[in-house]
mmCIF file of C-alpha atoms and ligand atoms in Angstrom:
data_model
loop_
_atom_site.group_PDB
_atom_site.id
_atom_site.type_symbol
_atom_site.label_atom_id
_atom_site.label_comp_id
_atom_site.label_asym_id
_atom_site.label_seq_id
_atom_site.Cartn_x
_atom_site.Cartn_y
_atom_site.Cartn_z
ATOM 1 C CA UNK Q 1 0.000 0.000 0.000
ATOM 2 C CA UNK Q 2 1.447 3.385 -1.092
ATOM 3 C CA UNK Q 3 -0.200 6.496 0.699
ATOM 4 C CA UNK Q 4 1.124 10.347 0.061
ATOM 5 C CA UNK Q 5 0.016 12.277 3.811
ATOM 6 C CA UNK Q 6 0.084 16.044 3.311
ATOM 7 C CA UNK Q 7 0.264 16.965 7.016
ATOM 8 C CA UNK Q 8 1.952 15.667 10.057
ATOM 9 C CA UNK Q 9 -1.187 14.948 11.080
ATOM 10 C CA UNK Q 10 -2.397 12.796 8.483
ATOM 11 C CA UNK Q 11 0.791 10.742 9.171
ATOM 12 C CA UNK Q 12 -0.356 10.464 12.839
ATOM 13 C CA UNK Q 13 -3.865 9.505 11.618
ATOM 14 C CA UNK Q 14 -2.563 6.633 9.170
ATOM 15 C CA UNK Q 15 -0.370 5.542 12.122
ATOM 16 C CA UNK Q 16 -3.368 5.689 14.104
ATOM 17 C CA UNK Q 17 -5.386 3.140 11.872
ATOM 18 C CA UNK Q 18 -2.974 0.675 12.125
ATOM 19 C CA UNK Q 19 -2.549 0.943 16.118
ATOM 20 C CA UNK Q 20 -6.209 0.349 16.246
ATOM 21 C CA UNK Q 21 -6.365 -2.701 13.179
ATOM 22 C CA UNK Q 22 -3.133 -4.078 15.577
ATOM 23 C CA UNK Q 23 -4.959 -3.389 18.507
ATOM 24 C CA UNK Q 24 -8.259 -5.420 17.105
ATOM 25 C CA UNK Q 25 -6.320 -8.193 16.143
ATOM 26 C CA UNK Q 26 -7.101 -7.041 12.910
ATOM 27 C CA UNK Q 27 -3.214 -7.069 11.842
ATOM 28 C CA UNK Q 28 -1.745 -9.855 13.424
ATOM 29 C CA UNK Q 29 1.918 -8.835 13.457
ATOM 30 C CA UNK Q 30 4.009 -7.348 16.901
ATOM 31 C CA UNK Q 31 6.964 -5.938 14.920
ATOM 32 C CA UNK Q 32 6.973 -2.892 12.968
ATOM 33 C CA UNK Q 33 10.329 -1.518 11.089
ATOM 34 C CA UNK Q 34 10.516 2.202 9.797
ATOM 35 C CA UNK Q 35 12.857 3.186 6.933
ATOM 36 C CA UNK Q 36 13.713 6.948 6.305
ATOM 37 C CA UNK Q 37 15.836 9.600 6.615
ATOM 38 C CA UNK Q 38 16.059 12.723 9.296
ATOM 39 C CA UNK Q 39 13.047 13.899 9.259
ATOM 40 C CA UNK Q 40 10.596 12.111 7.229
ATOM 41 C CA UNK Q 41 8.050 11.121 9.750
ATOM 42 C CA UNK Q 42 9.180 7.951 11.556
ATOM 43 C CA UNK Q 43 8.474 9.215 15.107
ATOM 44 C CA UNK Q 44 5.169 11.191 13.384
ATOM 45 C CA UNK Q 45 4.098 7.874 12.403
ATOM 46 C CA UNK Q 46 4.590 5.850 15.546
ATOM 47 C CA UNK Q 47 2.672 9.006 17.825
ATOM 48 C CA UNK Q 48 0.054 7.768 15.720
ATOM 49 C CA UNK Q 49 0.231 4.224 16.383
ATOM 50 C CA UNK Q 50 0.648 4.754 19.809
ATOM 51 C CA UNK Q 51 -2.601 6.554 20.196
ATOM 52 C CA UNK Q 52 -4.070 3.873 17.878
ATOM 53 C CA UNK Q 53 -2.915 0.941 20.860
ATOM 54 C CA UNK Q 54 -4.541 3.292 23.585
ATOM 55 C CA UNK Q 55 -1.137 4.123 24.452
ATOM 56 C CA UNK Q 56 -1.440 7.275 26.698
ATOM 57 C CA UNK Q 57 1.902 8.691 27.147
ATOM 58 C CA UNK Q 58 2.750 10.986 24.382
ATOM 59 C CA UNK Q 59 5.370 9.555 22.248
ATOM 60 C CA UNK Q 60 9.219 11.664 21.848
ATOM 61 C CA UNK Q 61 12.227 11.486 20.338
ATOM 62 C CA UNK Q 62 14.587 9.355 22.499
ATOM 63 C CA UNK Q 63 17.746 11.250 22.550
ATOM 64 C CA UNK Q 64 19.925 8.874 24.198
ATOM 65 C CA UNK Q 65 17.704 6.409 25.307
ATOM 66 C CA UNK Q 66 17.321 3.416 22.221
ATOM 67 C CA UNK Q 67 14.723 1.720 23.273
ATOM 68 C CA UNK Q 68 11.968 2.965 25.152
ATOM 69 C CA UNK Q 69 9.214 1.075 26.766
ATOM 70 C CA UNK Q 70 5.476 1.975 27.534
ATOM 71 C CA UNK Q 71 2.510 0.641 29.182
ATOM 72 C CA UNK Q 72 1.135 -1.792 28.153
ATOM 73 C CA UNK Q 73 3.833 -3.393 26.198
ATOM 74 C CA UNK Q 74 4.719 -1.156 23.361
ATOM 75 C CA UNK Q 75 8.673 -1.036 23.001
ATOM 76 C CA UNK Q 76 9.912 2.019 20.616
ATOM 77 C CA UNK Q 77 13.166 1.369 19.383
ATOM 78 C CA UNK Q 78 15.264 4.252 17.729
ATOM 79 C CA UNK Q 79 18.745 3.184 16.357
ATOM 80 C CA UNK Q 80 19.804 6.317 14.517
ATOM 81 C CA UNK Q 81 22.645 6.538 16.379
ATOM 82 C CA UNK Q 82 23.495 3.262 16.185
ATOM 83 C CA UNK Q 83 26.564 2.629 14.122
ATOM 84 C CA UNK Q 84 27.426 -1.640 14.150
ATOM 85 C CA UNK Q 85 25.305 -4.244 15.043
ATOM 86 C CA UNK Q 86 27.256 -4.851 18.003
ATOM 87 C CA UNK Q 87 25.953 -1.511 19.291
ATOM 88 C CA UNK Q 88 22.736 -3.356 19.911
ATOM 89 C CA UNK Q 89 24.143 -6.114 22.356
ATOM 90 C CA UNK Q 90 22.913 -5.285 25.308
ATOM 91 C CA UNK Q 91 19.440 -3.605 23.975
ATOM 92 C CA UNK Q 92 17.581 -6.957 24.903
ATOM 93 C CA UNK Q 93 16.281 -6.582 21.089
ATOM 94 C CA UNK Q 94 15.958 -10.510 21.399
ATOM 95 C CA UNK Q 95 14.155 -10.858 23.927
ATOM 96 C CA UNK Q 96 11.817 -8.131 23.042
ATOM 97 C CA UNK Q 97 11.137 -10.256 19.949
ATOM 98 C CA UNK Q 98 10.567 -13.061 20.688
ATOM 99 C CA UNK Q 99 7.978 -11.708 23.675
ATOM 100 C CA UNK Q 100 4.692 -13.041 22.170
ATOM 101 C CA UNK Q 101 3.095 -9.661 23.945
ATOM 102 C CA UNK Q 102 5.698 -7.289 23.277
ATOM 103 C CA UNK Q 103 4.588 -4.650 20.097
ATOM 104 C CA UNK Q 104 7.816 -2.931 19.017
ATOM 105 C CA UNK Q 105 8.298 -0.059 16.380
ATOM 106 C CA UNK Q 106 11.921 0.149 15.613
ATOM 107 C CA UNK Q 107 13.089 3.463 13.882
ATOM 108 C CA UNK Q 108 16.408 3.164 11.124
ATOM 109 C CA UNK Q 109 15.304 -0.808 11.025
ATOM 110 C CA UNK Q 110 18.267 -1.422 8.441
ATOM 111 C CA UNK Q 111 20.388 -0.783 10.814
ATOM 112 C CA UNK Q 112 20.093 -4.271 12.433
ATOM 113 C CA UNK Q 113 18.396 -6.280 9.480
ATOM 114 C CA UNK Q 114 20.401 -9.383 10.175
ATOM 115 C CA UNK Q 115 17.920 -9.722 13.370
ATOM 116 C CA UNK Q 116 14.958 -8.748 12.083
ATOM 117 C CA UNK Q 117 12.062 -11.465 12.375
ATOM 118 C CA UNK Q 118 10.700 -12.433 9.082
ATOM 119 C CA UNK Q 119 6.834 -11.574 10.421
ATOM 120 C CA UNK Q 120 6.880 -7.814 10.632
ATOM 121 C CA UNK Q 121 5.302 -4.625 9.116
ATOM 122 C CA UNK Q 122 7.996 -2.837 6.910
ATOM 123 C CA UNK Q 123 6.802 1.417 6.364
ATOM 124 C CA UNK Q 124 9.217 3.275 4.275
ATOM 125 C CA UNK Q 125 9.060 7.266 4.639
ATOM 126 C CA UNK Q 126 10.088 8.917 1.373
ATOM 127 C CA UNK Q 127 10.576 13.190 2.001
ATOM 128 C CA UNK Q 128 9.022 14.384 -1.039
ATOM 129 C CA UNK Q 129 8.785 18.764 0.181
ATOM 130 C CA UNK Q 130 7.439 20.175 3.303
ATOM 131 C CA UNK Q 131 4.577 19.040 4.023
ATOM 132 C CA UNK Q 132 4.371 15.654 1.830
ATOM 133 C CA UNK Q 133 5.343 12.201 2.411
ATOM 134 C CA UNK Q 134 5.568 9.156 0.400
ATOM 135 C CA UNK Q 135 4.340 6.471 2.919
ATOM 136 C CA UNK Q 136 4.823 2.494 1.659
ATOM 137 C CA UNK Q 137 3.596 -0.346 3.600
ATOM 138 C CA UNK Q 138 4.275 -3.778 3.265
HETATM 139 P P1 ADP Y 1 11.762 11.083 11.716
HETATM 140 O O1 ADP Y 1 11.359 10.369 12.975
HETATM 141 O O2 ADP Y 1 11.612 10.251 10.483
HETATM 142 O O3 ADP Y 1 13.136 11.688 11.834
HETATM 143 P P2 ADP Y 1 9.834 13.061 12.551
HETATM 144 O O4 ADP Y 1 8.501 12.420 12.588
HETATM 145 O O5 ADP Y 1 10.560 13.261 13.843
HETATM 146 O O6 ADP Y 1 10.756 12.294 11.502
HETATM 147 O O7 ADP Y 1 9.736 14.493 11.875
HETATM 148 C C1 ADP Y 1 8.983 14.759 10.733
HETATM 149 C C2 ADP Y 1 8.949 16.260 10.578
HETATM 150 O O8 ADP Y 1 8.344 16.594 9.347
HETATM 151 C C3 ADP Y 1 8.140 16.931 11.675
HETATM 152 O O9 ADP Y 1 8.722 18.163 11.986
HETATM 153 C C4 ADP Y 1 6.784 17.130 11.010
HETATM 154 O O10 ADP Y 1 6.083 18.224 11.548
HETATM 155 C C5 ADP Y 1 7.198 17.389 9.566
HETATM 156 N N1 ADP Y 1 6.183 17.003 8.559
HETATM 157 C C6 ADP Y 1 5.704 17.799 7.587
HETATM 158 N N2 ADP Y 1 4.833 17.151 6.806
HETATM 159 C C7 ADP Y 1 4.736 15.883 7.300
HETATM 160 C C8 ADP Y 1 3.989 14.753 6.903
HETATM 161 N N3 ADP Y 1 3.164 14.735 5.831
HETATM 162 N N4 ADP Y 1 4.138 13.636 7.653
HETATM 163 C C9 ADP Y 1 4.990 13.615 8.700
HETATM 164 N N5 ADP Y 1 5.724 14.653 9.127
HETATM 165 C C10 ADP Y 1 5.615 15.788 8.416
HETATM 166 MG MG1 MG Y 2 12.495 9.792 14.641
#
């Protein structure tokens, strides 16, 4: 599915959607990978989602912090500054995988493709001017 949003907030609606279809048990997958560069609506996207789990913590931009976890059992993982794999070691990626409950949206997802699980959501974010995005799910 190829979507163009022409606001922030139509990102954070389309997010939305899918929070609620995951939520429902409408979508059955836990893992959800964002592609994009600086900028193109990643985090947008997964305030969105949040909302759309009944998530009610507002979602930020972890700074430091790579993976973040809320209530009840959403896990956002943002590995921009993540340079090797290896960086990850100590993340508990694994174990958030394989945690039948655990819902995770990972941000820069390329970064550690090698452990990706083969059931997941992939979004790519494409910048196309100020207020437009090229959203692609699959
Ligand atoms: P990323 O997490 O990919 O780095 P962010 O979601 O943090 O991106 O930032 C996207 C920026 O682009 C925000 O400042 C947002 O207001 C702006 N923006 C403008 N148009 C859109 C759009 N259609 N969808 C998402 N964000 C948009
Ligand atoms: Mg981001």
């Amino acid at each position: 599915m190829e979507v163009i949003t022409q606001s922030p907030g139509e990102t954070q609606k389309l997010g939305q959607k899918i929070g609620s279809d995951l939520k429902s048990g409408k979508l059955k997958k836990r893992i959800i990978c964002l592609y994009g560069d600086l900028g193109s609506g990643k985090t947008t996207f997964i305030q969105g989602l949040a909302k759309g789990l009944g998530i009610k913590k507002r979602i930020t931009s972890p700074t430091f912090v790579f993976v973040k976890k809320y209530q009840p059992s959403f896990y956002h993982v943002d590995l921009y500054r993540i340079e090797k794999l290896e960086e990850t070691k100590g993340l508990g990626l694994g174990e958030i995988f394989s945690d039948p409950q655990a819902l995770v949206a990972i941000e820069w997802a390329e970064k550690i493709k090698e452990m990706l699980p083969k059931e997941r959501i992939d979004i790519q974010f494409n910048y196309l001017n100020q207020n437009e995005r090229k959203v692609i799910i699959r």
